[in-house]
Short mmCIF file of C-alpha atoms in Angstrom, two decimals:
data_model
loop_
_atom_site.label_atom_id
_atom_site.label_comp_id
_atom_site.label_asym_id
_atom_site.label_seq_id
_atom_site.Cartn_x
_atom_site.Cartn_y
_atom_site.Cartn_z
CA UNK F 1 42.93 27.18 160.51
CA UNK F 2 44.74 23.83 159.94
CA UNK F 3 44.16 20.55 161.49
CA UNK F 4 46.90 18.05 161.69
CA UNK F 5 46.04 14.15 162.22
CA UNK F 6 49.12 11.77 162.55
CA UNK F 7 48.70 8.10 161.29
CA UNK F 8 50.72 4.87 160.84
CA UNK F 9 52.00 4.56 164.22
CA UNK F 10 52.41 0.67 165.99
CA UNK F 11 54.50 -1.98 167.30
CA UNK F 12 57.56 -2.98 165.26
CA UNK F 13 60.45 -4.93 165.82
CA UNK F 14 63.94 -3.87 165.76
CA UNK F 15 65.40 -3.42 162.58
CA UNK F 16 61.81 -2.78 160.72
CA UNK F 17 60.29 -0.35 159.23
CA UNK F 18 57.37 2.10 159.64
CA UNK F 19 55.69 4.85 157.47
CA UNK F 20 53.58 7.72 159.40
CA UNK F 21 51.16 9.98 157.74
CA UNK F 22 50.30 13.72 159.25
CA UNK F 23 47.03 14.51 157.06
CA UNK F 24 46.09 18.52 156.95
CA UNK F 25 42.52 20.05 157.12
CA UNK F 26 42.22 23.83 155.13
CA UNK F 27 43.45 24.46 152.20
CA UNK F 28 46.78 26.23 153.09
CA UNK F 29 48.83 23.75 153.96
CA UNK F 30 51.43 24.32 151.11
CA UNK F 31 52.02 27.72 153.63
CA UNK F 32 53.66 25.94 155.55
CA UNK F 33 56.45 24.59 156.68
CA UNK F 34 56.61 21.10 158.09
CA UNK F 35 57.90 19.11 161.25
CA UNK F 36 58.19 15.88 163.08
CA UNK F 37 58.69 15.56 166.29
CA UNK F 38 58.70 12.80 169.08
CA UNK F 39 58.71 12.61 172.94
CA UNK F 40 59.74 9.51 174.20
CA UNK F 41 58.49 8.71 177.95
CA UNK F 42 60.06 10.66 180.56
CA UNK F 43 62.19 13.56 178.14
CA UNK F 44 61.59 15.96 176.28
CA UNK F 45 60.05 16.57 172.58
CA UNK F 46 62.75 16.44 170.72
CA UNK F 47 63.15 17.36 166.37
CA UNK F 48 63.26 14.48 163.84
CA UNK F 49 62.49 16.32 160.41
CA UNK F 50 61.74 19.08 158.77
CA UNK F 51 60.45 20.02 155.08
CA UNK F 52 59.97 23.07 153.65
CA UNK F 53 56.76 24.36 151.90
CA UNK F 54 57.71 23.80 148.75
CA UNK F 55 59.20 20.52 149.41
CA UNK F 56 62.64 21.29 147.97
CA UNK F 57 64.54 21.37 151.54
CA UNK F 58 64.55 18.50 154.36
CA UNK F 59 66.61 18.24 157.66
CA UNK F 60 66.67 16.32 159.93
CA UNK F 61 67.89 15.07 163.57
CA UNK F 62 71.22 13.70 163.57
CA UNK F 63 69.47 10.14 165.15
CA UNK F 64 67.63 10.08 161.97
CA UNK F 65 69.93 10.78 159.52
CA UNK F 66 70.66 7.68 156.67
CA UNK F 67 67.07 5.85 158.22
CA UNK F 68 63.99 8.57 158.05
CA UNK F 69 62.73 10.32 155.36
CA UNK F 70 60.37 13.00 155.45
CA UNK F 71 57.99 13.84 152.23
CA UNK F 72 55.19 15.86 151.41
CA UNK F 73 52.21 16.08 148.51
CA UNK F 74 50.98 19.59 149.01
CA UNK F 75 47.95 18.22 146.31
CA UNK F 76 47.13 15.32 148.86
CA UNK F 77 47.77 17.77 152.21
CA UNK F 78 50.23 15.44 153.47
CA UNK F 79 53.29 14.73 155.16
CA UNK F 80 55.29 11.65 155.50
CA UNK F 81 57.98 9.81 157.54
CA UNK F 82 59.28 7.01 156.33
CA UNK F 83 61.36 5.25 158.97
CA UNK F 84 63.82 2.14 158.20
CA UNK F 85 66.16 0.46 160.39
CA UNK F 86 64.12 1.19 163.54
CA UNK F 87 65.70 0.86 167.05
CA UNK F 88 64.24 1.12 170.21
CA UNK F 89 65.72 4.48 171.30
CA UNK F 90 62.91 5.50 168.68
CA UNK F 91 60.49 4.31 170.40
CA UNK F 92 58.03 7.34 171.96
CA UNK F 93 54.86 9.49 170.35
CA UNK F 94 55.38 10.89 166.69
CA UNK F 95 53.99 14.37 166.25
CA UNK F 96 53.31 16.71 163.30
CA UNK F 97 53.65 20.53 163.55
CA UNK F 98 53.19 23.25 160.95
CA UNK F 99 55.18 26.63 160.89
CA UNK F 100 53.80 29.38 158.40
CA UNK F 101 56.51 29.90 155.91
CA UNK F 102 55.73 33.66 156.77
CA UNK F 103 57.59 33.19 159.98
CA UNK F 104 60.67 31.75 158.68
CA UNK F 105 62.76 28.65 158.27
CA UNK F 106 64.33 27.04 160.84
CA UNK F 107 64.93 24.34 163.46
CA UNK F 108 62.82 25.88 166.99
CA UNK F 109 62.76 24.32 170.93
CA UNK F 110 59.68 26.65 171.87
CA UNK F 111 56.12 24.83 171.01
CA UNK F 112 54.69 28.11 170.40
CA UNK F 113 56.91 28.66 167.56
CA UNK F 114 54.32 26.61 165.52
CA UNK F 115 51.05 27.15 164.77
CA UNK F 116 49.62 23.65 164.88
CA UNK F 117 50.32 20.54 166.46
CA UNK F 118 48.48 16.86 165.87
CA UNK F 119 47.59 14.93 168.58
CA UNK F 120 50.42 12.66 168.03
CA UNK F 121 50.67 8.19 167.00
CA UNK F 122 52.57 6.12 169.34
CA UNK F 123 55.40 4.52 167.92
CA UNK F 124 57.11 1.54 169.97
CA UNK F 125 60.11 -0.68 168.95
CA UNK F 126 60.60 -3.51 170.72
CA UNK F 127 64.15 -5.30 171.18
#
């Protein structure tokens, strides 16, 4: 079992910056693969990032290329976004999900294609 807790969210001005923080419960979080995801009010969760298990592969969502970064310490059982040059279209609730690396790699729409979601941090960038 693996508990995911998101962290960092807030108010920020165009332009700045913000760093979240999904911190993992169990001790088998290097299993897995990990995402970032946000839903802005009124559409749909969308992707943001992705990291692999090991940490050597990251993707992400074209609207995040060149300003996020996504990181992990699998000795600390977390994972990081780093986001720069915020705009407003970012604006909406950041959430962490986990996908065992025993179900493959990849970029999925369904929810249940991972195995645990955090509760989400609201993220809001104001013009």
């Amino acid at each position: 079992q693996v508990q995911l807790v998101e962290s960092g969210g807030g108010l920020v001005q165009a332009g700045g910056s913000l760093r979240l923080s999904c911190a993992a419960s169990g001790r088998t979080f290097s299993s897995y693969h990990m995402y970032w995801f946000r839903q802005a009010p009124g559409k749909e969760r969308e992707f943001v990032a992705h990291i692999t298990w090991s940490g050597r592969s990251v993707t992400y969502a074209d609207s995040a290329k060149g300003r996020f970064t996504i990181s992990r310490d699998n000795a600390k059982n977390t994972v990081d976004l780093q986001m720069n040059n915020l705009k407003p279209e970012d604006t909406g609730v950041y959430y962490c999900a986990a996908r065992h690396n025993g179900r493959g790699y990849g970029r999925f729409l369904a929810t249940d294609e991972y195995d645990y979601w955090g509760q989400g941090t609201q993220v809001t960038v104001s013009s």
